[in-house]
Amino acid sequence: MKLDKIAEQQIKQAQRRGELDNLEGAGKPLPAREAEGGPNAVGYKIMAGAGAIPEEIKLRKEVEAQRAVLQTLTDPQERKAAMAKLADIQMRLAIQEEARRSQNRHM
């Protein structure tokens, strides 16, 4: 099944369940795509408005936060632990990104 058909089915199901009622911007045209956000930016923004943040976005925020923590540390042991945590988050993010790319290739 093609991606647009799957998306359409999921939207219709969410509408029937009332999950899309009273969303901010309801009845208004979608915003123009933001160049820096890529082709999924509008979809992510809509999902965020509905309270559904994709795991990939959460992990990107975790990477940013962990990098900020790492910049504040001077103790070698603390830095090592923080770098290990950053590597773990980056690995999980890479897995999510690859899963999305794989799914898009198969649609």
PDB file of C-alpha atoms in Angstrom:
ATOM      1  CA  MET A   1       0.000   0.000   0.000  1.00  0.00           C
ATOM      2  CA  LYS A   2       1.333   3.454  -0.865  1.00  0.00           C
ATOM      3  CA  LEU A   3       2.273   5.980   1.785  1.00  0.00           C
ATOM      4  CA  ASP A   4      -0.434   8.468   0.789  1.00  0.00           C
ATOM      5  CA  LYS A   5      -3.139   5.798   1.125  1.00  0.00           C
ATOM      6  CA  ILE A   6      -1.847   4.725   4.540  1.00  0.00           C
ATOM      7  CA  ALA A   7      -1.705   8.327   5.714  1.00  0.00           C
ATOM      8  CA  GLU A   8      -5.226   8.967   4.439  1.00  0.00           C
ATOM      9  CA  GLN A   9      -6.557   5.901   6.287  1.00  0.00           C
ATOM     10  CA  GLN A  10      -4.865   6.925   9.527  1.00  0.00           C
ATOM     11  CA  ILE A  11      -6.244  10.469   9.256  1.00  0.00           C
ATOM     12  CA  LYS A  12      -9.772   9.168   8.654  1.00  0.00           C
ATOM     13  CA  GLN A  13      -9.506   6.808  11.641  1.00  0.00           C
ATOM     14  CA  ALA A  14      -8.262   9.642  13.866  1.00  0.00           C
ATOM     15  CA  GLN A  15     -11.140  11.841  12.660  1.00  0.00           C
ATOM     16  CA  ARG A  16     -13.696   9.138  13.493  1.00  0.00           C
ATOM     17  CA  ARG A  17     -12.220   8.822  16.991  1.00  0.00           C
ATOM     18  CA  GLY A  18     -12.369  12.614  17.410  1.00  0.00           C
ATOM     19  CA  GLU A  19      -8.615  12.937  17.883  1.00  0.00           C
ATOM     20  CA  LEU A  20      -8.385  15.783  15.394  1.00  0.00           C
ATOM     21  CA  ASP A  21     -11.225  17.863  16.839  1.00  0.00           C
ATOM     22  CA  ASN A  22     -10.384  21.356  18.086  1.00  0.00           C
ATOM     23  CA  LEU A  23      -6.770  21.346  16.920  1.00  0.00           C
ATOM     24  CA  GLU A  24      -5.012  24.676  16.643  1.00  0.00           C
ATOM     25  CA  GLY A  25      -5.378  25.941  13.085  1.00  0.00           C
ATOM     26  CA  ALA A  26      -8.381  23.738  12.286  1.00  0.00           C
ATOM     27  CA  GLY A  27     -10.049  24.852   9.066  1.00  0.00           C
ATOM     28  CA  LYS A  28      -7.027  26.890   8.005  1.00  0.00           C
ATOM     29  CA  PRO A  29      -4.585  26.027   5.212  1.00  0.00           C
ATOM     30  CA  LEU A  30      -1.424  24.157   6.134  1.00  0.00           C
ATOM     31  CA  PRO A  31       1.645  26.350   6.616  1.00  0.00           C
ATOM     32  CA  ALA A  32       4.230  26.417   3.852  1.00  0.00           C
ATOM     33  CA  ARG A  33       7.064  23.936   4.271  1.00  0.00           C
ATOM     34  CA  GLU A  34      10.030  25.292   6.108  1.00  0.00           C
ATOM     35  CA  ALA A  35      13.198  24.721   4.068  1.00  0.00           C
ATOM     36  CA  GLU A  36      15.283  23.809   7.120  1.00  0.00           C
ATOM     37  CA  GLY A  37      12.717  21.304   8.399  1.00  0.00           C
ATOM     38  CA  GLY A  38      12.786  19.106   5.334  1.00  0.00           C
ATOM     39  CA  PRO A  39       9.851  17.393   3.684  1.00  0.00           C
ATOM     40  CA  ASN A  40       8.480  16.000   6.967  1.00  0.00           C
ATOM     41  CA  ALA A  41       8.423  19.334   8.819  1.00  0.00           C
ATOM     42  CA  VAL A  42       4.717  20.049   8.293  1.00  0.00           C
ATOM     43  CA  GLY A  43       3.729  16.524   9.318  1.00  0.00           C
ATOM     44  CA  TYR A  44       5.890  16.728  12.444  1.00  0.00           C
ATOM     45  CA  LYS A  45       4.365  20.098  13.315  1.00  0.00           C
ATOM     46  CA  ILE A  46       0.842  18.728  12.980  1.00  0.00           C
ATOM     47  CA  MET A  47       1.736  15.696  15.086  1.00  0.00           C
ATOM     48  CA  ALA A  48       3.301  17.929  17.732  1.00  0.00           C
ATOM     49  CA  GLY A  49       0.130  20.028  17.832  1.00  0.00           C
ATOM     50  CA  ALA A  50      -1.826  16.858  18.547  1.00  0.00           C
ATOM     51  CA  GLY A  51       0.622  15.868  21.288  1.00  0.00           C
ATOM     52  CA  ALA A  52       2.232  13.049  19.303  1.00  0.00           C
ATOM     53  CA  ILE A  53       5.958  13.701  19.026  1.00  0.00           C
ATOM     54  CA  PRO A  54       7.849  11.130  16.912  1.00  0.00           C
ATOM     55  CA  GLU A  55      10.613   9.253  18.735  1.00  0.00           C
ATOM     56  CA  GLU A  56      13.120  10.603  16.209  1.00  0.00           C
ATOM     57  CA  ILE A  57      12.369  14.196  17.235  1.00  0.00           C
ATOM     58  CA  LYS A  58      12.577  13.338  20.942  1.00  0.00           C
ATOM     59  CA  LEU A  59      15.972  11.735  20.392  1.00  0.00           C
ATOM     60  CA  ARG A  60      17.266  14.757  18.465  1.00  0.00           C
ATOM     61  CA  LYS A  61      16.337  16.951  21.424  1.00  0.00           C
ATOM     62  CA  GLU A  62      18.068  14.522  23.781  1.00  0.00           C
ATOM     63  CA  VAL A  63      21.223  14.702  21.645  1.00  0.00           C
ATOM     64  CA  GLU A  64      21.199  18.508  21.849  1.00  0.00           C
ATOM     65  CA  ALA A  65      20.642  18.449  25.603  1.00  0.00           C
ATOM     66  CA  GLN A  66      23.393  15.889  26.183  1.00  0.00           C
ATOM     67  CA  ARG A  67      25.844  17.895  24.075  1.00  0.00           C
ATOM     68  CA  ALA A  68      25.083  20.934  26.228  1.00  0.00           C
ATOM     69  CA  VAL A  69      25.746  18.888  29.377  1.00  0.00           C
ATOM     70  CA  LEU A  70      28.998  17.584  27.919  1.00  0.00           C
ATOM     71  CA  GLN A  71      30.236  21.119  27.282  1.00  0.00           C
ATOM     72  CA  THR A  72      29.884  21.985  30.969  1.00  0.00           C
ATOM     73  CA  LEU A  73      31.884  19.021  32.297  1.00  0.00           C
ATOM     74  CA  THR A  74      35.595  19.139  33.070  1.00  0.00           C
ATOM     75  CA  ASP A  75      36.092  15.997  35.152  1.00  0.00           C
ATOM     76  CA  PRO A  76      37.445  13.223  32.881  1.00  0.00           C
ATOM     77  CA  GLN A  77      35.263  10.510  34.464  1.00  0.00           C
ATOM     78  CA  GLU A  78      32.100  12.603  34.184  1.00  0.00           C
ATOM     79  CA  ARG A  79      32.969  13.516  30.575  1.00  0.00           C
ATOM     80  CA  LYS A  80      33.525   9.846  29.736  1.00  0.00           C
ATOM     81  CA  ALA A  81      30.135   8.887  31.175  1.00  0.00           C
ATOM     82  CA  ALA A  82      28.440  11.807  29.406  1.00  0.00           C
ATOM     83  CA  MET A  83      30.079  10.861  26.093  1.00  0.00           C
ATOM     84  CA  ALA A  84      28.898   7.273  26.496  1.00  0.00           C
ATOM     85  CA  LYS A  85      25.369   8.511  27.122  1.00  0.00           C
ATOM     86  CA  LEU A  86      25.589  10.780  24.052  1.00  0.00           C
ATOM     87  CA  ALA A  87      26.810   7.867  21.921  1.00  0.00           C
ATOM     88  CA  ASP A  88      23.882   5.739  23.113  1.00  0.00           C
ATOM     89  CA  ILE A  89      21.352   8.453  22.239  1.00  0.00           C
ATOM     90  CA  GLN A  90      22.979   9.001  18.836  1.00  0.00           C
ATOM     91  CA  MET A  91      22.858   5.271  18.127  1.00  0.00           C
ATOM     92  CA  ARG A  92      19.150   5.107  18.989  1.00  0.00           C
ATOM     93  CA  LEU A  93      18.558   8.151  16.761  1.00  0.00           C
ATOM     94  CA  ALA A  94      20.427   6.525  13.869  1.00  0.00           C
ATOM     95  CA  ILE A  95      18.273   3.406  14.258  1.00  0.00           C
ATOM     96  CA  GLN A  96      15.086   5.494  14.146  1.00  0.00           C
ATOM     97  CA  GLU A  97      16.286   7.432  11.095  1.00  0.00           C
ATOM     98  CA  GLU A  98      17.224   4.242   9.247  1.00  0.00           C
ATOM     99  CA  ALA A  99      13.867   2.677  10.093  1.00  0.00           C
ATOM    100  CA  ARG A 100      12.086   5.724   8.642  1.00  0.00           C
ATOM    101  CA  ARG A 101      14.231   5.685   5.498  1.00  0.00           C
ATOM    102  CA  SER A 102      13.652   1.946   5.083  1.00  0.00           C
ATOM    103  CA  GLN A 103       9.922   2.357   5.508  1.00  0.00           C
ATOM    104  CA  ASN A 104       9.844   5.197   2.960  1.00  0.00           C
ATOM    105  CA  ARG A 105      11.784   3.090   0.430  1.00  0.00           C
ATOM    106  CA  HIS A 106       9.273   0.263   0.704  1.00  0.00           C
ATOM    107  CA  MET A 107       6.211   2.420   0.162  1.00  0.00           C
TER     108      MET A 107
END
